[in-house]
Amino acid sequence: MLEIDADLLIIGAGPAGLTAAQYGARANLKVLVIEQLAPGGQALLIDVLENYPGNIERKDAAGNICAGPRTGFEIAQDMHSQAEAFGASFINETVSELIKEGELFTAVLAGGEKKKAAAVIMATGAVHRDLDIPGEQQFLGRGVSHCATCDGAFFCNKKIFVVGGGDAACDDAQYLSRLSSQVILIHRRDRFRAQKALAERVLHNQNIEVRFNTIMKEIKGEYKLSSVVLEHEGKEYEEAADAVFIFAGTVPQSSLVREGSAKAELDDSAYIITDQKMASSVPGLFAAGDVRSGTFRQVVVAAGEGAVAAHNAAEYIDRLRGAAYQ
C-alpha cells in the first residue's frame, strides 16, 4: 500500500466517532480523528444522560445518594480520554473536501493540508434545523438559542418558549423548568414525537405549559428578543417572551460525500445510506451516528454504530493489506 497518514480516518468526534476511534485503535490500527469543534458532539449539550446504560445515581453502603448520573459532557470527556489511551490521535480542524483516488482517501483540510487513509468513517453528525422565520437569526444569542444547558441560566424566572416535539425539545424543556416556572412548549402537531416516558414527564410538569397545533411565525424585539408571534388554528397572536429555544429537527453533515470522487448514496434528506456493516456505497467509506440514514438518534445507538463501523473498517483494511502482498 502507498504511504498514508492513518489506516483509519474518522471525521467527527461525537459519540459515534469517539467509540469508533477506541475500537479502531484497539484493533491495532493507526487512527486519526478530525473534529472541527470539541470532542463530544451534541452529547456535550445534554444535561443528564439518563437513558445511557449504567449511568444512574450511585448510593453508599447506607443507601444515601453519593453521586448523580453523569452529564453528557462528562461522558464525552471520558470517551475522548479512553480513545486517546488506546492510541487514537486527534486534530482540531475542518475537512473541506474528501477525495478517493484508487484505494486511498484524501481529506483536504481547511488550511490546505492533506491527510491520506485507507478507510474513512463519516461520524459528522447533524446540526440543528432552523425555523426560517423573521427574527430567528437576528436574535440568535440575544434570546434565541438551540442549547438549554448552555444558555438556560441567563433566563432564570423568565418567560421561555421551547419549539419542537422530539426528545431534544422535551428534554430541554424539563431542564428549563428547573430554572423557571414559565416554560411554554409549542409543537406544530397534536402529539409529541418524543419517547413516551419523556413526553409524559413534560405533560405532568407544572412548570411547563404545552400548546399543541401551534406554530411560531416571528420573533420580535429591538436589541434583544421581547415577543413572539404564534399561530393556533389559523389565528395569529403576539405574546411577550424573554427567550426561545428551538429544536426543530436536524440537518445531516454529509456535504463531503454529496459529490465528487467520494460521492455516496444518500436518502431523500441527505443522510448517508449504509448496510448493516455501516458500509456506504463507496468501498472503504463507512458512516455512523446521526449522519447515517434510518438511525435511532440516541447516544447509545451512535456509540454502537461507531463500534460496528470500526470493526468492519478494520476488516476492510486487512483485505486491502492482503491484496497488496499478493
PDB file of N, CA, C and O in Angstrom, residues 252-326:
ATOM      1  N   PRO A 252     -28.329  16.658   8.249  1.00  0.00           N
ATOM      2  CA  PRO A 252     -27.098  15.843   8.276  1.00  0.00           C
ATOM      3  C   PRO A 252     -25.900  16.585   7.700  1.00  0.00           C
ATOM      4  O   PRO A 252     -26.026  17.325   6.720  1.00  0.00           O
ATOM      5  N   GLN A 253     -24.747  16.357   8.315  1.00  0.00           N
ATOM      6  CA  GLN A 253     -23.499  16.966   7.848  1.00  0.00           C
ATOM      7  C   GLN A 253     -22.829  16.013   6.852  1.00  0.00           C
ATOM      8  O   GLN A 253     -21.790  15.408   7.142  1.00  0.00           O
ATOM      9  N   SER A 254     -23.442  15.897   5.688  1.00  0.00           N
ATOM     10  CA  SER A 254     -22.971  14.921   4.698  1.00  0.00           C
ATOM     11  C   SER A 254     -22.411  15.576   3.447  1.00  0.00           C
ATOM     12  O   SER A 254     -22.253  14.917   2.417  1.00  0.00           O
ATOM     13  N   SER A 255     -22.105  16.870   3.498  1.00  0.00           N
ATOM     14  CA  SER A 255     -21.678  17.596   2.295  1.00  0.00           C
ATOM     15  C   SER A 255     -20.405  17.007   1.676  1.00  0.00           C
ATOM     16  O   SER A 255     -20.214  17.098   0.457  1.00  0.00           O
ATOM     17  N   LEU A 256     -19.545  16.389   2.468  1.00  0.00           N
ATOM     18  CA  LEU A 256     -18.285  15.841   1.945  1.00  0.00           C
ATOM     19  C   LEU A 256     -18.502  14.688   0.981  1.00  0.00           C
ATOM     20  O   LEU A 256     -17.627  14.385   0.159  1.00  0.00           O
ATOM     21  N   VAL A 257     -19.659  14.032   1.081  1.00  0.00           N
ATOM     22  CA  VAL A 257     -19.885  12.857   0.234  1.00  0.00           C
ATOM     23  C   VAL A 257     -21.108  13.039  -0.673  1.00  0.00           C
ATOM     24  O   VAL A 257     -21.709  12.073  -1.137  1.00  0.00           O
ATOM     25  N   ARG A 258     -21.486  14.280  -0.917  1.00  0.00           N
ATOM     26  CA  ARG A 258     -22.641  14.536  -1.789  1.00  0.00           C
ATOM     27  C   ARG A 258     -22.245  14.634  -3.254  1.00  0.00           C
ATOM     28  O   ARG A 258     -23.075  14.550  -4.141  1.00  0.00           O
ATOM     29  N   GLU A 259     -20.966  14.816  -3.525  1.00  0.00           N
ATOM     30  CA  GLU A 259     -20.486  14.912  -4.905  1.00  0.00           C
ATOM     31  C   GLU A 259     -19.006  14.590  -4.933  1.00  0.00           C
ATOM     32  O   GLU A 259     -18.364  14.413  -3.890  1.00  0.00           O
ATOM     33  N   GLY A 260     -18.447  14.483  -6.127  1.00  0.00           N
ATOM     34  CA  GLY A 260     -17.027  14.208  -6.269  1.00  0.00           C
ATOM     35  C   GLY A 260     -16.700  12.729  -6.257  1.00  0.00           C
ATOM     36  O   GLY A 260     -17.578  11.865  -6.335  1.00  0.00           O
ATOM     37  N   SER A 261     -15.418  12.417  -6.124  1.00  0.00           N
ATOM     38  CA  SER A 261     -14.946  11.029  -6.210  1.00  0.00           C
ATOM     39  C   SER A 261     -15.357  10.174  -5.023  1.00  0.00           C
ATOM     40  O   SER A 261     -15.318   8.951  -5.090  1.00  0.00           O
ATOM     41  N   ALA A 262     -15.752  10.815  -3.902  1.00  0.00           N
ATOM     42  CA  ALA A 262     -16.199  10.072  -2.722  1.00  0.00           C
ATOM     43  C   ALA A 262     -17.712  10.163  -2.553  1.00  0.00           C
ATOM     44  O   ALA A 262     -18.241   9.965  -1.460  1.00  0.00           O
ATOM     45  N   LYS A 263     -18.414  10.444  -3.650  1.00  0.00           N
ATOM     46  CA  LYS A 263     -19.862  10.588  -3.588  1.00  0.00           C
ATOM     47  C   LYS A 263     -20.525   9.284  -3.170  1.00  0.00           C
ATOM     48  O   LYS A 263     -20.297   8.239  -3.768  1.00  0.00           O
ATOM     49  N   ALA A 264     -21.364   9.364  -2.142  1.00  0.00           N
ATOM     50  CA  ALA A 264     -22.039   8.188  -1.612  1.00  0.00           C
ATOM     51  C   ALA A 264     -23.538   8.278  -1.861  1.00  0.00           C
ATOM     52  O   ALA A 264     -24.079   9.366  -2.095  1.00  0.00           O
ATOM     53  N   GLU A 265     -24.212   7.151  -1.764  1.00  0.00           N
ATOM     54  CA  GLU A 265     -25.662   7.141  -1.906  1.00  0.00           C
ATOM     55  C   GLU A 265     -26.299   7.737  -0.652  1.00  0.00           C
ATOM     56  O   GLU A 265     -25.976   7.350   0.470  1.00  0.00           O
ATOM     57  N   LEU A 266     -27.215   8.683  -0.872  1.00  0.00           N
ATOM     58  CA  LEU A 266     -27.889   9.376   0.226  1.00  0.00           C
ATOM     59  C   LEU A 266     -29.394   9.153   0.113  1.00  0.00           C
ATOM     60  O   LEU A 266     -29.919   8.882  -0.969  1.00  0.00           O
ATOM     61  N   ASP A 267     -30.096   9.313   1.239  1.00  0.00           N
ATOM     62  CA  ASP A 267     -31.550   9.239   1.179  1.00  0.00           C
ATOM     63  C   ASP A 267     -32.115  10.611   0.795  1.00  0.00           C
ATOM     64  O   ASP A 267     -31.366  11.554   0.509  1.00  0.00           O
ATOM     65  N   ASP A 268     -33.429  10.736   0.784  1.00  0.00           N
ATOM     66  CA  ASP A 268     -34.062  11.977   0.331  1.00  0.00           C
ATOM     67  C   ASP A 268     -33.738  13.183   1.207  1.00  0.00           C
ATOM     68  O   ASP A 268     -33.886  14.333   0.776  1.00  0.00           O
ATOM     69  N   SER A 269     -33.312  12.927   2.441  1.00  0.00           N
ATOM     70  CA  SER A 269     -32.967  14.017   3.350  1.00  0.00           C
ATOM     71  C   SER A 269     -31.470  14.238   3.459  1.00  0.00           C
ATOM     72  O   SER A 269     -31.003  14.973   4.329  1.00  0.00           O
ATOM     73  N   ALA A 270     -30.704  13.554   2.599  1.00  0.00           N
ATOM     74  CA  ALA A 270     -29.238  13.693   2.519  1.00  0.00           C
ATOM     75  C   ALA A 270     -28.493  12.986   3.642  1.00  0.00           C
ATOM     76  O   ALA A 270     -27.330  13.294   3.908  1.00  0.00           O
ATOM     77  N   TYR A 271     -29.138  12.025   4.309  1.00  0.00           N
ATOM     78  CA  TYR A 271     -28.433  11.153   5.252  1.00  0.00           C
ATOM     79  C   TYR A 271     -27.750  10.039   4.462  1.00  0.00           C
ATOM     80  O   TYR A 271     -28.254   9.594   3.424  1.00  0.00           O
ATOM     81  N   ILE A 272     -26.611   9.554   4.954  1.00  0.00           N
ATOM     82  CA  ILE A 272     -25.827   8.539   4.239  1.00  0.00           C
ATOM     83  C   ILE A 272     -26.467   7.161   4.415  1.00  0.00           C
ATOM     84  O   ILE A 272     -26.709   6.717   5.537  1.00  0.00           O
ATOM     85  N   ILE A 273     -26.718   6.496   3.307  1.00  0.00           N
ATOM     86  CA  ILE A 273     -27.287   5.148   3.337  1.00  0.00           C
ATOM     87  C   ILE A 273     -26.163   4.133   3.518  1.00  0.00           C
ATOM     88  O   ILE A 273     -25.149   4.183   2.817  1.00  0.00           O
ATOM     89  N   THR A 274     -26.336   3.215   4.463  1.00  0.00           N
ATOM     90  CA  THR A 274     -25.348   2.158   4.696  1.00  0.00           C
ATOM     91  C   THR A 274     -26.043   0.808   4.798  1.00  0.00           C
ATOM     92  O   THR A 274     -27.264   0.728   4.936  1.00  0.00           O
ATOM     93  N   ASP A 275     -25.227  -0.245   4.784  1.00  0.00           N
ATOM     94  CA  ASP A 275     -25.748  -1.567   5.090  1.00  0.00           C
ATOM     95  C   ASP A 275     -25.566  -1.834   6.582  1.00  0.00           C
ATOM     96  O   ASP A 275     -25.223  -0.915   7.349  1.00  0.00           O
ATOM     97  N   GLN A 276     -25.796  -3.055   7.019  1.00  0.00           N
ATOM     98  CA  GLN A 276     -25.704  -3.370   8.449  1.00  0.00           C
ATOM     99  C   GLN A 276     -24.280  -3.298   8.975  1.00  0.00           C
ATOM    100  O   GLN A 276     -24.074  -3.253  10.191  1.00  0.00           O
ATOM    101  N   LYS A 277     -23.314  -3.291   8.089  1.00  0.00           N
ATOM    102  CA  LYS A 277     -21.915  -3.157   8.488  1.00  0.00           C
ATOM    103  C   LYS A 277     -21.489  -1.691   8.544  1.00  0.00           C
ATOM    104  O   LYS A 277     -20.323  -1.401   8.753  1.00  0.00           O
ATOM    105  N   MET A 278     -22.429  -0.780   8.361  1.00  0.00           N
ATOM    106  CA  MET A 278     -22.182   0.662   8.336  1.00  0.00           C
ATOM    107  C   MET A 278     -21.389   1.070   7.106  1.00  0.00           C
ATOM    108  O   MET A 278     -20.852   2.181   7.039  1.00  0.00           O
ATOM    109  N   ALA A 279     -21.322   0.192   6.096  1.00  0.00           N
ATOM    110  CA  ALA A 279     -20.601   0.495   4.862  1.00  0.00           C
ATOM    111  C   ALA A 279     -21.500   1.262   3.903  1.00  0.00           C
ATOM    112  O   ALA A 279     -22.657   0.890   3.679  1.00  0.00           O
ATOM    113  N   SER A 280     -20.962   2.327   3.318  1.00  0.00           N
ATOM    114  CA  SER A 280     -21.707   3.119   2.338  1.00  0.00           C
ATOM    115  C   SER A 280     -21.559   2.493   0.959  1.00  0.00           C
ATOM    116  O   SER A 280     -20.959   1.424   0.800  1.00  0.00           O
ATOM    117  N   SER A 281     -22.064   3.171  -0.044  1.00  0.00           N
ATOM    118  CA  SER A 281     -21.951   2.692  -1.424  1.00  0.00           C
ATOM    119  C   SER A 281     -20.534   2.853  -1.968  1.00  0.00           C
ATOM    120  O   SER A 281     -20.214   2.315  -3.030  1.00  0.00           O
ATOM    121  N   VAL A 282     -19.672   3.581  -1.251  1.00  0.00           N
ATOM    122  CA  VAL A 282     -18.281   3.780  -1.656  1.00  0.00           C
ATOM    123  C   VAL A 282     -17.404   2.808  -0.879  1.00  0.00           C
ATOM    124  O   VAL A 282     -17.370   2.861   0.356  1.00  0.00           O
ATOM    125  N   PRO A 283     -16.699   1.901  -1.547  1.00  0.00           N
ATOM    126  CA  PRO A 283     -15.839   0.950  -0.825  1.00  0.00           C
ATOM    127  C   PRO A 283     -14.848   1.668   0.091  1.00  0.00           C
ATOM    128  O   PRO A 283     -14.160   2.603  -0.330  1.00  0.00           O
ATOM    129  N   GLY A 284     -14.805   1.244   1.343  1.00  0.00           N
ATOM    130  CA  GLY A 284     -13.885   1.847   2.304  1.00  0.00           C
ATOM    131  C   GLY A 284     -14.440   3.033   3.056  1.00  0.00           C
ATOM    132  O   GLY A 284     -13.805   3.530   3.986  1.00  0.00           O
ATOM    133  N   LEU A 285     -15.638   3.482   2.656  1.00  0.00           N
ATOM    134  CA  LEU A 285     -16.272   4.616   3.325  1.00  0.00           C
ATOM    135  C   LEU A 285     -17.437   4.111   4.176  1.00  0.00           C
ATOM    136  O   LEU A 285     -18.383   3.513   3.651  1.00  0.00           O
ATOM    137  N   PHE A 286     -17.364   4.370   5.468  1.00  0.00           N
ATOM    138  CA  PHE A 286     -18.379   3.928   6.418  1.00  0.00           C
ATOM    139  C   PHE A 286     -19.039   5.157   7.053  1.00  0.00           C
ATOM    140  O   PHE A 286     -18.501   6.261   7.005  1.00  0.00           O
ATOM    141  N   ALA A 287     -20.191   4.954   7.650  1.00  0.00           N
ATOM    142  CA  ALA A 287     -20.876   6.058   8.334  1.00  0.00           C
ATOM    143  C   ALA A 287     -21.504   5.540   9.614  1.00  0.00           C
ATOM    144  O   ALA A 287     -21.957   4.384   9.688  1.00  0.00           O
ATOM    145  N   ALA A 288     -21.536   6.389  10.634  1.00  0.00           N
ATOM    146  CA  ALA A 288     -22.099   6.000  11.926  1.00  0.00           C
ATOM    147  C   ALA A 288     -22.656   7.231  12.625  1.00  0.00           C
ATOM    148  O   ALA A 288     -22.162   8.349  12.445  1.00  0.00           O
ATOM    149  N   GLY A 289     -23.695   7.022  13.428  1.00  0.00           N
ATOM    150  CA  GLY A 289     -24.266   8.113  14.198  1.00  0.00           C
ATOM    151  C   GLY A 289     -25.324   8.883  13.436  1.00  0.00           C
ATOM    152  O   GLY A 289     -25.947   8.376  12.500  1.00  0.00           O
ATOM    153  N   ASP A 290     -25.511  10.125  13.820  1.00  0.00           N
ATOM    154  CA  ASP A 290     -26.629  10.925  13.321  1.00  0.00           C
ATOM    155  C   ASP A 290     -26.561  11.251  11.836  1.00  0.00           C
ATOM    156  O   ASP A 290     -27.568  11.655  11.249  1.00  0.00           O
ATOM    157  N   VAL A 291     -25.415  11.086  11.189  1.00  0.00           N
ATOM    158  CA  VAL A 291     -25.311  11.365   9.758  1.00  0.00           C
ATOM    159  C   VAL A 291     -25.817  10.187   8.928  1.00  0.00           C
ATOM    160  O   VAL A 291     -26.043  10.304   7.726  1.00  0.00           O
ATOM    161  N   ARG A 292     -26.035   9.044   9.574  1.00  0.00           N
ATOM    162  CA  ARG A 292     -26.426   7.826   8.864  1.00  0.00           C
ATOM    163  C   ARG A 292     -27.946   7.737   8.717  1.00  0.00           C
ATOM    164  O   ARG A 292     -28.690   8.071   9.634  1.00  0.00           O
ATOM    165  N   SER A 293     -28.396   7.266   7.578  1.00  0.00           N
ATOM    166  CA  SER A 293     -29.822   7.153   7.294  1.00  0.00           C
ATOM    167  C   SER A 293     -30.487   6.090   8.167  1.00  0.00           C
ATOM    168  O   SER A 293     -29.942   5.004   8.372  1.00  0.00           O
ATOM    169  N   GLY A 294     -31.677   6.443   8.683  1.00  0.00           N
ATOM    170  CA  GLY A 294     -32.504   5.460   9.376  1.00  0.00           C
ATOM    171  C   GLY A 294     -32.138   5.176  10.808  1.00  0.00           C
ATOM    172  O   GLY A 294     -32.776   4.345  11.460  1.00  0.00           O
ATOM    173  N   THR A 295     -31.143   5.842  11.341  1.00  0.00           N
ATOM    174  CA  THR A 295     -30.704   5.532  12.704  1.00  0.00           C
ATOM    175  C   THR A 295     -31.659   6.121  13.742  1.00  0.00           C
ATOM    176  O   THR A 295     -32.350   7.113  13.497  1.00  0.00           O
ATOM    177  N   PHE A 296     -31.696   5.484  14.909  1.00  0.00           N
ATOM    178  CA  PHE A 296     -32.415   5.997  16.073  1.00  0.00           C
ATOM    179  C   PHE A 296     -31.454   6.933  16.780  1.00  0.00           C
ATOM    180  O   PHE A 296     -30.441   6.505  17.337  1.00  0.00           O
ATOM    181  N   ARG A 297     -31.709   8.224  16.757  1.00  0.00           N
ATOM    182  CA  ARG A 297     -30.711   9.216  17.131  1.00  0.00           C
ATOM    183  C   ARG A 297     -30.576   9.361  18.650  1.00  0.00           C
ATOM    184  O   ARG A 297     -31.140  10.260  19.268  1.00  0.00           O
ATOM    185  N   GLN A 298     -29.801   8.431  19.201  1.00  0.00           N
ATOM    186  CA  GLN A 298     -29.507   8.390  20.623  1.00  0.00           C
ATOM    187  C   GLN A 298     -28.014   8.163  20.812  1.00  0.00           C
ATOM    188  O   GLN A 298     -27.349   7.559  19.953  1.00  0.00           O
ATOM    189  N   VAL A 299     -27.466   8.619  21.935  1.00  0.00           N
ATOM    190  CA  VAL A 299     -26.033   8.466  22.196  1.00  0.00           C
ATOM    191  C   VAL A 299     -25.634   6.998  22.192  1.00  0.00           C
ATOM    192  O   VAL A 299     -24.610   6.617  21.605  1.00  0.00           O
ATOM    193  N   VAL A 300     -26.429   6.151  22.833  1.00  0.00           N
ATOM    194  CA  VAL A 300     -26.084   4.730  22.913  1.00  0.00           C
ATOM    195  C   VAL A 300     -26.076   4.079  21.532  1.00  0.00           C
ATOM    196  O   VAL A 300     -25.244   3.216  21.246  1.00  0.00           O
ATOM    197  N   VAL A 301     -26.979   4.495  20.663  1.00  0.00           N
ATOM    198  CA  VAL A 301     -27.025   3.954  19.300  1.00  0.00           C
ATOM    199  C   VAL A 301     -25.814   4.429  18.504  1.00  0.00           C
ATOM    200  O   VAL A 301     -25.167   3.648  17.792  1.00  0.00           O
ATOM    201  N   ALA A 302     -25.495   5.713  18.611  1.00  0.00           N
ATOM    202  CA  ALA A 302     -24.332   6.249  17.913  1.00  0.00           C
ATOM    203  C   ALA A 302     -23.060   5.517  18.329  1.00  0.00           C
ATOM    204  O   ALA A 302     -22.213   5.182  17.487  1.00  0.00           O
ATOM    205  N   ALA A 303     -22.918   5.262  19.623  1.00  0.00           N
ATOM    206  CA  ALA A 303     -21.741   4.544  20.117  1.00  0.00           C
ATOM    207  C   ALA A 303     -21.689   3.137  19.532  1.00  0.00           C
ATOM    208  O   ALA A 303     -20.630   2.671  19.081  1.00  0.00           O
ATOM    209  N   GLY A 304     -22.828   2.451  19.519  1.00  0.00           N
ATOM    210  CA  GLY A 304     -22.864   1.104  18.961  1.00  0.00           C
ATOM    211  C   GLY A 304     -22.522   1.089  17.485  1.00  0.00           C
ATOM    212  O   GLY A 304     -21.762   0.221  17.009  1.00  0.00           O
ATOM    213  N   GLU A 305     -23.052   2.050  16.745  1.00  0.00           N
ATOM    214  CA  GLU A 305     -22.752   2.122  15.317  1.00  0.00           C
ATOM    215  C   GLU A 305     -21.280   2.437  15.073  1.00  0.00           C
ATOM    216  O   GLU A 305     -20.675   1.933  14.123  1.00  0.00           O
ATOM    217  N   GLY A 306     -20.703   3.263  15.937  1.00  0.00           N
ATOM    218  CA  GLY A 306     -19.278   3.564  15.816  1.00  0.00           C
ATOM    219  C   GLY A 306     -18.432   2.317  15.981  1.00  0.00           C
ATOM    220  O   GLY A 306     -17.453   2.103  15.252  1.00  0.00           O
ATOM    221  N   ALA A 307     -18.807   1.464  16.940  1.00  0.00           N
ATOM    222  CA  ALA A 307     -18.081   0.215  17.161  1.00  0.00           C
ATOM    223  C   ALA A 307     -18.206  -0.710  15.956  1.00  0.00           C
ATOM    224  O   ALA A 307     -17.218  -1.311  15.503  1.00  0.00           O
ATOM    225  N   VAL A 308     -19.416  -0.830  15.427  1.00  0.00           N
ATOM    226  CA  VAL A 308     -19.645  -1.687  14.248  1.00  0.00           C
ATOM    227  C   VAL A 308     -18.857  -1.167  13.050  1.00  0.00           C
ATOM    228  O   VAL A 308     -18.218  -1.935  12.317  1.00  0.00           O
ATOM    229  N   ALA A 309     -18.896   0.145  12.837  1.00  0.00           N
ATOM    230  CA  ALA A 309     -18.180   0.740  11.711  1.00  0.00           C
ATOM    231  C   ALA A 309     -16.676   0.488  11.812  1.00  0.00           C
ATOM    232  O   ALA A 309     -16.022   0.128  10.818  1.00  0.00           O
ATOM    233  N   ALA A 310     -16.121   0.665  13.003  1.00  0.00           N
ATOM    234  CA  ALA A 310     -14.682   0.461  13.188  1.00  0.00           C
ATOM    235  C   ALA A 310     -14.297  -1.000  12.974  1.00  0.00           C
ATOM    236  O   ALA A 310     -13.264  -1.297  12.349  1.00  0.00           O
ATOM    237  N   HIS A 311     -15.115  -1.898  13.484  1.00  0.00           N
ATOM    238  CA  HIS A 311     -14.834  -3.331  13.319  1.00  0.00           C
ATOM    239  C   HIS A 311     -14.797  -3.705  11.835  1.00  0.00           C
ATOM    240  O   HIS A 311     -13.872  -4.397  11.380  1.00  0.00           O
ATOM    241  N   ASN A 312     -15.762  -3.245  11.078  1.00  0.00           N
ATOM    242  CA  ASN A 312     -15.823  -3.595   9.665  1.00  0.00           C
ATOM    243  C   ASN A 312     -14.814  -2.819   8.836  1.00  0.00           C
ATOM    244  O   ASN A 312     -14.324  -3.322   7.815  1.00  0.00           O
ATOM    245  N   ALA A 313     -14.472  -1.617   9.268  1.00  0.00           N
ATOM    246  CA  ALA A 313     -13.402  -0.877   8.601  1.00  0.00           C
ATOM    247  C   ALA A 313     -12.069  -1.605   8.768  1.00  0.00           C
ATOM    248  O   ALA A 313     -11.260  -1.668   7.831  1.00  0.00           O
ATOM    249  N   ALA A 314     -11.844  -2.168   9.962  1.00  0.00           N
ATOM    250  CA  ALA A 314     -10.615  -2.927  10.214  1.00  0.00           C
ATOM    251  C   ALA A 314     -10.539  -4.146   9.294  1.00  0.00           C
ATOM    252  O   ALA A 314      -9.467  -4.466   8.749  1.00  0.00           O
ATOM    253  N   GLU A 315     -11.666  -4.829   9.113  1.00  0.00           N
ATOM    254  CA  GLU A 315     -11.684  -5.983   8.212  1.00  0.00           C
ATOM    255  C   GLU A 315     -11.421  -5.543   6.770  1.00  0.00           C
ATOM    256  O   GLU A 315     -10.703  -6.231   6.022  1.00  0.00           O
ATOM    257  N   TYR A 316     -11.984  -4.423   6.381  1.00  0.00           N
ATOM    258  CA  TYR A 316     -11.756  -3.888   5.029  1.00  0.00           C
ATOM    259  C   TYR A 316     -10.270  -3.574   4.825  1.00  0.00           C
ATOM    260  O   TYR A 316      -9.683  -3.916   3.791  1.00  0.00           O
ATOM    261  N   ILE A 317      -9.656  -2.942   5.813  1.00  0.00           N
ATOM    262  CA  ILE A 317      -8.234  -2.587   5.721  1.00  0.00           C
ATOM    263  C   ILE A 317      -7.371  -3.849   5.656  1.00  0.00           C
ATOM    264  O   ILE A 317      -6.390  -3.914   4.900  1.00  0.00           O
ATOM    265  N   ASP A 318      -7.731  -4.873   6.421  1.00  0.00           N
ATOM    266  CA  ASP A 318      -6.997  -6.146   6.369  1.00  0.00           C
ATOM    267  C   ASP A 318      -7.051  -6.750   4.965  1.00  0.00           C
ATOM    268  O   ASP A 318      -6.059  -7.298   4.476  1.00  0.00           O
ATOM    269  N   ARG A 319      -8.212  -6.646   4.322  1.00  0.00           N
ATOM    270  CA  ARG A 319      -8.338  -7.185   2.969  1.00  0.00           C
ATOM    271  C   ARG A 319      -7.456  -6.399   1.992  1.00  0.00           C
ATOM    272  O   ARG A 319      -6.829  -6.959   1.098  1.00  0.00           O
ATOM    273  N   LEU A 320      -7.410  -5.070   2.179  1.00  0.00           N
ATOM    274  CA  LEU A 320      -6.531  -4.249   1.334  1.00  0.00           C
ATOM    275  C   LEU A 320      -5.078  -4.637   1.522  1.00  0.00           C
ATOM    276  O   LEU A 320      -4.316  -4.758   0.546  1.00  0.00           O
ATOM    277  N   ARG A 321      -4.689  -4.822   2.770  1.00  0.00           N
ATOM    278  CA  ARG A 321      -3.304  -5.209   3.056  1.00  0.00           C
ATOM    279  C   ARG A 321      -2.971  -6.555   2.420  1.00  0.00           C
ATOM    280  O   ARG A 321      -1.887  -6.749   1.850  1.00  0.00           O
ATOM    281  N   GLY A 322      -3.907  -7.498   2.524  1.00  0.00           N
ATOM    282  CA  GLY A 322      -3.689  -8.811   1.943  1.00  0.00           C
ATOM    283  C   GLY A 322      -3.534  -8.736   0.431  1.00  0.00           C
ATOM    284  O   GLY A 322      -2.654  -9.380  -0.152  1.00  0.00           O
ATOM    285  N   ALA A 323      -4.373  -7.908  -0.217  1.00  0.00           N
ATOM    286  CA  ALA A 323      -4.305  -7.782  -1.657  1.00  0.00           C
ATOM    287  C   ALA A 323      -3.000  -7.140  -2.099  1.00  0.00           C
ATOM    288  O   ALA A 323      -2.461  -7.443  -3.169  1.00  0.00           O
ATOM    289  N   ALA A 324      -2.454  -6.249  -1.251  1.00  0.00           N
ATOM    290  CA  ALA A 324      -1.225  -5.532  -1.609  1.00  0.00           C
ATOM    291  C   ALA A 324      -0.017  -6.463  -1.668  1.00  0.00           C
ATOM    292  O   ALA A 324       0.959  -6.178  -2.346  1.00  0.00           O
ATOM    293  N   TYR A 325      -0.099  -7.585  -0.954  1.00  0.00           N
ATOM    294  CA  TYR A 325       1.052  -8.505  -0.908  1.00  0.00           C
ATOM    295  C   TYR A 325       0.852  -9.720  -1.807  1.00  0.00           C
ATOM    296  O   TYR A 325       1.659 -10.640  -1.790  1.00  0.00           O
ATOM    297  N   GLN A 326      -0.234  -9.761  -2.552  1.00  0.00           N
ATOM    298  CA  GLN A 326      -0.464 -10.892  -3.455  1.00  0.00           C
ATOM    299  C   GLN A 326       0.194 -10.668  -4.801  1.00  0.00           C
ATOM    300  O   GLN A 326       0.344  -9.548  -5.251  1.00  0.00           O
TER     301      GLN A 326
END
